[in-house]
Amino acid sequence: MSFLEKIGFIETAEQEAQRLAQSPEGSANHELSKLPVTIEQWPQDLLVELPWHATERGSGHRVVVVPIEYRGEARTEGEEEPRPRKRHAGWWNCAVVASDHPSYPVGGYRLSIPAAELARGKRIEL
């Protein structure tokens, strides 16, 4: 457990899984709550295979992306972030670099992927 988790600044892995599990049964977040975090580092510019084999979103298709730009969760101006801070919050704009999914072709196609989903993906090494 990190120092930030010990002092309650950031939610623990268990708290994150509980938060995701509160989503409706069958939703992507609910399914993500059952998967372990496999990528702890900042994912920008990594090759990441999305965990769509375990969720209904991709229906078993293989999609590999490169996270390019991070977008934090939107809050109204002046609103403070609640504590503990969410792990893997926000979204990443990603470029599709490999795909067998007919709706997400390679070649300039972009996806917005939740940070929690990327963190449960598989890092691809070249």
PDB file of C-alpha atoms in Angstrom:
ATOM      1  CA  MET A   1       0.000   0.000   0.000  1.00  0.00           C
ATOM      2  CA  SER A   2       1.392   3.378  -0.988  1.00  0.00           C
ATOM      3  CA  PHE A   3       1.748   6.320   1.378  1.00  0.00           C
ATOM      4  CA  LEU A   4      -1.077   8.166  -0.407  1.00  0.00           C
ATOM      5  CA  GLU A   5      -3.402   5.194   0.136  1.00  0.00           C
ATOM      6  CA  LYS A   6      -2.434   4.947   3.826  1.00  0.00           C
ATOM      7  CA  ILE A   7      -3.331   8.576   4.525  1.00  0.00           C
ATOM      8  CA  GLY A   8      -6.612   8.315   2.588  1.00  0.00           C
ATOM      9  CA  PHE A   9      -5.618  10.690  -0.230  1.00  0.00           C
ATOM     10  CA  ILE A  10      -6.184   8.105  -2.959  1.00  0.00           C
ATOM     11  CA  GLU A  11      -8.530   5.142  -2.906  1.00  0.00           C
ATOM     12  CA  THR A  12      -7.060   1.664  -2.459  1.00  0.00           C
ATOM     13  CA  ALA A  13      -7.303  -1.020  -5.131  1.00  0.00           C
ATOM     14  CA  GLU A  14     -10.095  -2.646  -3.113  1.00  0.00           C
ATOM     15  CA  GLN A  15     -12.034   0.622  -2.868  1.00  0.00           C
ATOM     16  CA  GLU A  16     -11.696   1.124  -6.625  1.00  0.00           C
ATOM     17  CA  ALA A  17     -12.990  -2.397  -7.307  1.00  0.00           C
ATOM     18  CA  GLN A  18     -15.939  -1.776  -4.955  1.00  0.00           C
ATOM     19  CA  ARG A  19     -16.742   1.534  -6.670  1.00  0.00           C
ATOM     20  CA  LEU A  20     -16.683  -0.084 -10.119  1.00  0.00           C
ATOM     21  CA  ALA A  21     -18.759  -3.036  -8.876  1.00  0.00           C
ATOM     22  CA  GLN A  22     -21.548  -0.624  -7.846  1.00  0.00           C
ATOM     23  CA  SER A  23     -22.272  -0.054 -11.540  1.00  0.00           C
ATOM     24  CA  PRO A  24     -25.211  -2.020 -12.953  1.00  0.00           C
ATOM     25  CA  GLU A  25     -24.658  -5.737 -13.451  1.00  0.00           C
ATOM     26  CA  GLY A  26     -23.391  -6.412 -16.987  1.00  0.00           C
ATOM     27  CA  SER A  27     -22.018  -2.893 -17.503  1.00  0.00           C
ATOM     28  CA  ALA A  28     -18.415  -2.374 -18.578  1.00  0.00           C
ATOM     29  CA  ASN A  29     -17.452  -0.892 -15.182  1.00  0.00           C
ATOM     30  CA  HIS A  30     -19.024  -3.808 -13.320  1.00  0.00           C
ATOM     31  CA  GLU A  31     -17.068  -6.254 -15.467  1.00  0.00           C
ATOM     32  CA  LEU A  32     -13.846  -4.221 -14.990  1.00  0.00           C
ATOM     33  CA  SER A  33     -14.269  -4.524 -11.204  1.00  0.00           C
ATOM     34  CA  LYS A  34     -13.593  -8.260 -11.565  1.00  0.00           C
ATOM     35  CA  LEU A  35     -10.303  -7.790 -13.450  1.00  0.00           C
ATOM     36  CA  PRO A  36      -6.906  -7.114 -11.848  1.00  0.00           C
ATOM     37  CA  VAL A  37      -4.960  -3.943 -12.576  1.00  0.00           C
ATOM     38  CA  THR A  38      -2.093  -4.926 -14.875  1.00  0.00           C
ATOM     39  CA  ILE A  39      -0.668  -1.513 -15.844  1.00  0.00           C
ATOM     40  CA  GLU A  40       0.308   0.699 -12.912  1.00  0.00           C
ATOM     41  CA  GLN A  41       2.483   3.232 -14.748  1.00  0.00           C
ATOM     42  CA  TRP A  42       1.317   6.235 -16.760  1.00  0.00           C
ATOM     43  CA  PRO A  43       0.059   4.593 -19.993  1.00  0.00           C
ATOM     44  CA  GLN A  44       0.802   7.414 -22.434  1.00  0.00           C
ATOM     45  CA  ASP A  45       2.550   6.096 -25.583  1.00  0.00           C
ATOM     46  CA  LEU A  46       2.374   2.433 -24.471  1.00  0.00           C
ATOM     47  CA  LEU A  47       0.850  -0.246 -26.668  1.00  0.00           C
ATOM     48  CA  VAL A  48      -2.152  -1.586 -24.742  1.00  0.00           C
ATOM     49  CA  GLU A  49      -4.459  -4.431 -25.715  1.00  0.00           C
ATOM     50  CA  LEU A  50      -7.878  -3.547 -24.320  1.00  0.00           C
ATOM     51  CA  PRO A  51      -9.487  -6.123 -22.006  1.00  0.00           C
ATOM     52  CA  TRP A  52     -12.450  -6.549 -24.302  1.00  0.00           C
ATOM     53  CA  HIS A  53     -12.235 -10.329 -24.149  1.00  0.00           C
ATOM     54  CA  ALA A  54     -13.668 -10.028 -20.617  1.00  0.00           C
ATOM     55  CA  THR A  55     -16.382  -7.430 -21.298  1.00  0.00           C
ATOM     56  CA  GLU A  56     -19.380  -7.188 -23.590  1.00  0.00           C
ATOM     57  CA  ARG A  57     -18.064  -3.982 -25.171  1.00  0.00           C
ATOM     58  CA  GLY A  58     -15.770  -5.708 -27.613  1.00  0.00           C
ATOM     59  CA  SER A  59     -17.533  -9.074 -27.837  1.00  0.00           C
ATOM     60  CA  GLY A  60     -14.209 -10.920 -27.826  1.00  0.00           C
ATOM     61  CA  HIS A  61     -12.469  -8.804 -30.453  1.00  0.00           C
ATOM     62  CA  ARG A  62      -8.828  -7.803 -30.104  1.00  0.00           C
ATOM     63  CA  VAL A  63      -8.120  -4.071 -30.156  1.00  0.00           C
ATOM     64  CA  VAL A  64      -4.679  -2.555 -29.437  1.00  0.00           C
ATOM     65  CA  VAL A  65      -4.391   1.175 -28.803  1.00  0.00           C
ATOM     66  CA  VAL A  66      -1.790   3.810 -27.994  1.00  0.00           C
ATOM     67  CA  PRO A  67      -2.976   6.281 -25.339  1.00  0.00           C
ATOM     68  CA  ILE A  68      -2.148   9.774 -26.582  1.00  0.00           C
ATOM     69  CA  GLU A  69      -3.922  12.415 -24.496  1.00  0.00           C
ATOM     70  CA  TYR A  70      -5.364  12.254 -20.968  1.00  0.00           C
ATOM     71  CA  ARG A  71      -8.662  13.935 -20.053  1.00  0.00           C
ATOM     72  CA  GLY A  72      -9.509  14.237 -16.355  1.00  0.00           C
ATOM     73  CA  GLU A  73     -12.992  13.937 -14.978  1.00  0.00           C
ATOM     74  CA  ALA A  74     -15.030  17.079 -15.527  1.00  0.00           C
ATOM     75  CA  ARG A  75     -16.000  19.175 -12.509  1.00  0.00           C
ATOM     76  CA  THR A  76     -17.664  22.526 -12.233  1.00  0.00           C
ATOM     77  CA  GLU A  77     -15.316  25.440 -11.659  1.00  0.00           C
ATOM     78  CA  GLY A  78     -14.349  25.763  -8.000  1.00  0.00           C
ATOM     79  CA  GLU A  79     -15.575  22.270  -7.110  1.00  0.00           C
ATOM     80  CA  GLU A  80     -12.949  20.356  -5.159  1.00  0.00           C
ATOM     81  CA  GLU A  81     -12.101  16.783  -5.959  1.00  0.00           C
ATOM     82  CA  PRO A  82     -13.665  14.401  -3.428  1.00  0.00           C
ATOM     83  CA  ARG A  83     -11.393  12.402  -1.136  1.00  0.00           C
ATOM     84  CA  PRO A  84     -10.214   9.789  -1.384  1.00  0.00           C
ATOM     85  CA  ARG A  85      -9.164  10.597  -4.931  1.00  0.00           C
ATOM     86  CA  LYS A  86     -10.244   7.996  -7.496  1.00  0.00           C
ATOM     87  CA  ARG A  87      -7.624   5.632  -8.867  1.00  0.00           C
ATOM     88  CA  HIS A  88      -7.561   5.413 -12.659  1.00  0.00           C
ATOM     89  CA  ALA A  89     -10.020   8.275 -13.126  1.00  0.00           C
ATOM     90  CA  GLY A  90     -10.610  10.140 -16.357  1.00  0.00           C
ATOM     91  CA  TRP A  91     -10.306   9.128 -19.992  1.00  0.00           C
ATOM     92  CA  TRP A  92      -7.586   8.677 -22.600  1.00  0.00           C
ATOM     93  CA  ASN A  93      -7.860   9.580 -26.264  1.00  0.00           C
ATOM     94  CA  CYS A  94      -6.229   6.625 -27.999  1.00  0.00           C
ATOM     95  CA  ALA A  95      -5.198   5.726 -31.532  1.00  0.00           C
ATOM     96  CA  VAL A  96      -6.145   2.242 -32.751  1.00  0.00           C
ATOM     97  CA  VAL A  97      -2.991   0.487 -33.988  1.00  0.00           C
ATOM     98  CA  ALA A  98      -4.260  -3.106 -34.325  1.00  0.00           C
ATOM     99  CA  SER A  99      -7.820  -4.368 -34.491  1.00  0.00           C
ATOM    100  CA  ASP A 100      -9.984  -7.216 -35.722  1.00  0.00           C
ATOM    101  CA  HIS A 101     -13.154  -5.356 -34.682  1.00  0.00           C
ATOM    102  CA  PRO A 102     -15.154  -4.199 -37.732  1.00  0.00           C
ATOM    103  CA  SER A 103     -16.277  -0.972 -36.024  1.00  0.00           C
ATOM    104  CA  TYR A 104     -12.785   0.141 -34.935  1.00  0.00           C
ATOM    105  CA  PRO A 105     -10.420  -0.039 -37.919  1.00  0.00           C
ATOM    106  CA  VAL A 106      -6.724   0.762 -37.899  1.00  0.00           C
ATOM    107  CA  GLY A 107      -5.541   3.892 -39.652  1.00  0.00           C
ATOM    108  CA  GLY A 108      -6.417   7.080 -37.900  1.00  0.00           C
ATOM    109  CA  TYR A 109      -9.373   5.807 -35.887  1.00  0.00           C
ATOM    110  CA  ARG A 110      -9.524   7.278 -32.349  1.00  0.00           C
ATOM    111  CA  LEU A 111     -11.272   5.956 -29.244  1.00  0.00           C
ATOM    112  CA  SER A 112     -11.909   7.502 -25.826  1.00  0.00           C
ATOM    113  CA  ILE A 113     -11.084   4.818 -23.277  1.00  0.00           C
ATOM    114  CA  PRO A 114     -11.641   5.074 -19.511  1.00  0.00           C
ATOM    115  CA  ALA A 115      -8.398   5.042 -17.514  1.00  0.00           C
ATOM    116  CA  ALA A 116      -9.759   2.136 -15.433  1.00  0.00           C
ATOM    117  CA  GLU A 117     -10.117   0.073 -18.608  1.00  0.00           C
ATOM    118  CA  LEU A 118      -6.603   0.871 -19.839  1.00  0.00           C
ATOM    119  CA  ALA A 119      -5.164  -0.041 -16.442  1.00  0.00           C
ATOM    120  CA  ARG A 120      -6.671  -3.519 -16.835  1.00  0.00           C
ATOM    121  CA  GLY A 121      -5.373  -4.009 -20.357  1.00  0.00           C
ATOM    122  CA  LYS A 122      -2.357  -5.975 -21.467  1.00  0.00           C
ATOM    123  CA  ARG A 123       0.836  -4.072 -22.240  1.00  0.00           C
ATOM    124  CA  ILE A 124       2.280  -5.137 -25.592  1.00  0.00           C
ATOM    125  CA  GLU A 125       6.067  -5.188 -25.928  1.00  0.00           C
ATOM    126  CA  LEU A 126       7.705  -4.949 -29.355  1.00  0.00           C
TER     127      LEU A 126
END
